[in-house]
Short mmCIF file of N, CA, C and O in Angstrom, two decimals:
data_model
loop_
_atom_site.label_atom_id
_atom_site.label_comp_id
_atom_site.label_asym_id
_atom_site.label_seq_id
_atom_site.Cartn_x
_atom_site.Cartn_y
_atom_site.Cartn_z
N MET A 5 -81.84 104.06 -106.46
CA MET A 5 -80.78 103.96 -107.41
C MET A 5 -79.67 103.47 -107.02
O MET A 5 -79.16 104.12 -105.90
N LYS A 6 -78.80 102.82 -107.67
CA LYS A 6 -77.55 102.24 -107.19
C LYS A 6 -76.31 103.30 -107.78
O LYS A 6 -76.39 103.99 -108.55
N ASN A 7 -75.47 103.54 -106.80
CA ASN A 7 -74.21 104.35 -107.06
C ASN A 7 -72.78 103.50 -107.24
O ASN A 7 -72.62 102.62 -106.46
N VAL A 8 -72.19 103.76 -108.49
CA VAL A 8 -70.90 103.15 -108.73
C VAL A 8 -69.70 104.00 -108.69
O VAL A 8 -69.98 105.01 -109.37
N TYR A 9 -68.73 103.75 -107.96
CA TYR A 9 -67.67 104.96 -108.08
C TYR A 9 -66.39 103.96 -108.55
O TYR A 9 -66.00 102.90 -108.08
N ILE A 10 -65.85 104.76 -109.79
CA ILE A 10 -64.77 104.22 -110.44
C ILE A 10 -63.52 104.79 -109.98
O ILE A 10 -63.39 106.14 -110.06
N ILE A 11 -62.90 103.86 -109.20
CA ILE A 11 -61.35 104.69 -108.47
C ILE A 11 -60.17 104.01 -109.51
O ILE A 11 -59.98 102.86 -109.37
N HIS A 12 -59.53 104.83 -110.13
CA HIS A 12 -58.27 104.26 -110.67
C HIS A 12 -57.25 104.10 -109.79
O HIS A 12 -57.13 104.10 -109.02
N GLY A 13 -56.20 103.24 -110.67
CA GLY A 13 -55.18 102.65 -109.85
C GLY A 13 -53.88 103.68 -109.97
O GLY A 13 -54.05 104.71 -110.43
N TYR A 14 -52.85 103.00 -109.34
CA TYR A 14 -51.60 103.94 -109.36
C TYR A 14 -51.23 104.28 -110.69
O TYR A 14 -51.10 103.57 -111.62
N GLN A 15 -50.65 105.67 -110.79
CA GLN A 15 -50.18 105.97 -112.08
C GLN A 15 -51.08 106.21 -113.25
O GLN A 15 -50.80 106.23 -114.52
N ALA A 16 -52.46 106.33 -112.86
CA ALA A 16 -53.57 106.41 -113.80
C ALA A 16 -54.24 107.68 -113.29
O ALA A 16 -54.32 108.01 -112.19
N VAL A 17 -55.08 108.12 -114.53
CA VAL A 17 -56.37 109.18 -114.08
C VAL A 17 -57.59 108.70 -114.61
O VAL A 17 -57.45 107.84 -115.36
N PRO A 18 -58.63 109.25 -114.28
CA PRO A 18 -59.81 108.87 -114.54
C PRO A 18 -60.06 108.82 -116.17
O PRO A 18 -60.86 108.06 -116.77
N GLU A 19 -59.33 109.64 -116.94
CA GLU A 19 -59.41 109.70 -118.25
C GLU A 19 -58.71 108.37 -119.10
O GLU A 19 -58.79 108.14 -120.23
N ASP A 20 -57.90 107.63 -118.16
CA ASP A 20 -57.04 106.56 -118.89
C ASP A 20 -57.83 105.41 -118.96
O ASP A 20 -59.04 105.32 -118.49
N HIS A 21 -57.38 104.48 -120.02
CA HIS A 21 -57.82 103.11 -120.22
C HIS A 21 -59.27 103.07 -120.54
O HIS A 21 -59.84 103.98 -121.34
N TRP A 22 -60.02 102.12 -119.84
CA TRP A 22 -61.39 101.61 -120.12
C TRP A 22 -62.17 102.52 -119.15
O TRP A 22 -63.53 102.23 -119.21
N PHE A 23 -61.96 103.37 -118.30
CA PHE A 23 -62.82 103.96 -117.13
C PHE A 23 -64.02 104.55 -117.92
O PHE A 23 -65.18 104.51 -117.23
N GLY A 24 -63.93 105.27 -118.97
CA GLY A 24 -64.92 105.88 -119.64
C GLY A 24 -66.07 105.20 -120.13
O GLY A 24 -67.33 105.11 -120.17
N TRP A 25 -65.44 103.87 -120.72
CA TRP A 25 -66.38 102.93 -121.17
C TRP A 25 -67.29 102.39 -120.21
O TRP A 25 -68.26 102.02 -120.33
N LEU A 26 -66.78 102.11 -119.13
CA LEU A 26 -67.14 101.37 -117.94
C LEU A 26 -68.16 102.28 -117.35
O LEU A 26 -69.46 101.95 -116.94
N GLU A 27 -68.03 103.85 -117.13
CA GLU A 27 -68.90 104.40 -116.71
C GLU A 27 -70.18 104.67 -117.77
O GLU A 27 -71.39 104.56 -117.06
N GLN A 28 -70.01 104.79 -118.94
CA GLN A 28 -71.21 104.92 -119.94
C GLN A 28 -71.98 103.72 -119.83
O GLN A 28 -73.22 103.66 -119.82
N ASN A 29 -71.39 102.42 -119.67
CA ASN A 29 -71.96 101.23 -119.70
C ASN A 29 -72.74 100.83 -118.25
O ASN A 29 -73.95 100.47 -118.36
N ILE A 30 -72.27 101.31 -117.21
CA ILE A 30 -73.08 101.57 -115.90
C ILE A 30 -74.05 102.48 -116.05
O ILE A 30 -75.38 101.99 -115.50
N ARG A 31 -74.14 103.52 -116.43
CA ARG A 31 -75.26 104.49 -116.55
C ARG A 31 -76.26 103.83 -117.60
O ARG A 31 -77.34 104.20 -117.17
N GLN A 32 -75.90 103.16 -118.49
CA GLN A 32 -77.02 102.53 -119.36
C GLN A 32 -77.84 101.35 -118.55
O GLN A 32 -79.02 101.29 -118.99
N THR A 33 -77.24 101.08 -117.55
CA THR A 33 -78.24 100.16 -116.80
C THR A 33 -79.04 100.92 -115.78
O THR A 33 -79.95 100.28 -115.01
N GLY A 34 -79.07 102.29 -115.75
CA GLY A 34 -79.92 102.94 -114.96
C GLY A 34 -79.13 103.61 -113.60
O GLY A 34 -79.73 104.18 -112.71
N ALA A 35 -77.97 102.78 -113.27
CA ALA A 35 -77.15 103.28 -112.09
C ALA A 35 -76.52 104.67 -112.23
O ALA A 35 -76.08 105.12 -113.57
N HIS A 36 -76.20 105.29 -111.29
CA HIS A 36 -75.33 106.30 -111.14
C HIS A 36 -73.86 106.14 -111.31
O HIS A 36 -73.46 105.20 -110.44
N ALA A 37 -72.87 106.51 -112.27
CA ALA A 37 -71.74 106.08 -112.31
C ALA A 37 -70.84 107.46 -112.27
O ALA A 37 -71.09 108.26 -112.85
N GLU A 38 -69.65 107.25 -111.24
CA GLU A 38 -68.64 108.52 -111.46
C GLU A 38 -67.51 107.97 -111.22
O GLU A 38 -67.13 107.20 -110.43
N ARG A 39 -66.44 108.79 -112.13
CA ARG A 39 -64.93 108.53 -111.97
C ARG A 39 -64.40 109.46 -110.90
O ARG A 39 -64.67 110.53 -110.97
N ILE A 40 -63.60 108.71 -109.92
CA ILE A 40 -63.21 109.43 -108.83
C ILE A 40 -61.89 109.92 -109.06
O ILE A 40 -60.85 109.24 -109.62
N PHE A 41 -61.55 111.21 -108.79
CA PHE A 41 -59.99 111.52 -108.84
C PHE A 41 -59.17 111.25 -107.61
O PHE A 41 -59.60 111.84 -106.63
N TRP A 42 -58.54 110.09 -107.78
CA TRP A 42 -57.98 109.79 -106.46
C TRP A 42 -56.22 109.57 -106.68
O TRP A 42 -55.68 109.14 -107.78
N LEU A 43 -55.70 110.30 -105.73
CA LEU A 43 -54.11 110.30 -105.94
C LEU A 43 -53.49 111.06 -107.09
O LEU A 43 -52.49 110.92 -107.37
N ILE A 44 -54.33 112.18 -107.58
CA ILE A 44 -54.07 112.55 -108.66
C ILE A 44 -52.82 113.68 -108.47
O ILE A 44 -51.72 113.84 -109.11
N ARG A 45 -52.80 114.16 -107.08
CA ARG A 45 -51.76 115.15 -106.88
C ARG A 45 -50.60 114.33 -106.70
O ARG A 45 -49.36 114.99 -107.29
N PRO A 46 -50.33 113.23 -106.14
CA PRO A 46 -49.06 112.86 -105.86
C PRO A 46 -48.56 112.27 -107.34
O PRO A 46 -47.33 112.54 -107.83
N ILE A 47 -49.36 111.99 -108.35
CA ILE A 47 -48.99 111.43 -109.78
C ILE A 47 -48.48 112.90 -110.41
O ILE A 47 -47.41 112.82 -111.14
N LEU A 48 -49.18 114.01 -110.24
CA LEU A 48 -48.65 115.30 -110.99
C LEU A 48 -47.55 115.55 -110.63
O LEU A 48 -46.84 116.24 -111.24
N ILE A 49 -47.27 115.57 -109.06
CA ILE A 49 -46.14 115.78 -108.46
C ILE A 49 -44.86 115.04 -109.03
O ILE A 49 -43.69 115.61 -109.46
N GLN A 50 -45.24 113.75 -109.00
CA GLN A 50 -44.13 112.83 -109.65
C GLN A 50 -43.78 113.24 -111.07
O GLN A 50 -42.62 113.16 -111.50
N ARG A 51 -44.78 113.49 -111.87
CA ARG A 51 -44.52 113.74 -113.46
C ARG A 51 -43.90 114.88 -113.40
O ARG A 51 -43.17 115.17 -114.47
N SER A 52 -44.05 116.18 -112.51
CA SER A 52 -43.47 117.35 -112.90
C SER A 52 -42.23 117.48 -112.37
O SER A 52 -41.28 118.21 -112.82
N GLY A 53 -41.73 116.27 -111.59
CA GLY A 53 -40.39 116.14 -111.07
C GLY A 53 -40.00 116.92 -109.95
O GLY A 53 -38.89 117.00 -109.39
N LYS A 54 -41.21 117.44 -109.16
CA LYS A 54 -41.10 118.39 -108.09
C LYS A 54 -40.92 117.56 -106.77
O LYS A 54 -41.59 116.56 -106.79
N ASN A 55 -40.17 117.82 -105.87
CA ASN A 55 -39.94 117.02 -104.61
C ASN A 55 -40.52 117.91 -103.49
O ASN A 55 -40.17 118.69 -103.19
N VAL A 56 -41.91 117.14 -103.23
CA VAL A 56 -42.84 118.10 -102.31
C VAL A 56 -42.75 117.05 -100.99
O VAL A 56 -43.06 115.89 -100.94
#
């Protein structure tokens, strides 16, 4: 079985854009697909206005 990891770009989260669509379409081919939470903490800090 093939594994595909979908990693979002800067200032995005796995629920944004077309990531869900891509994950579903990859799974339909029989491969395992997973959206990865990457850089989520810096984005949440930036959005909250906290300076850490």
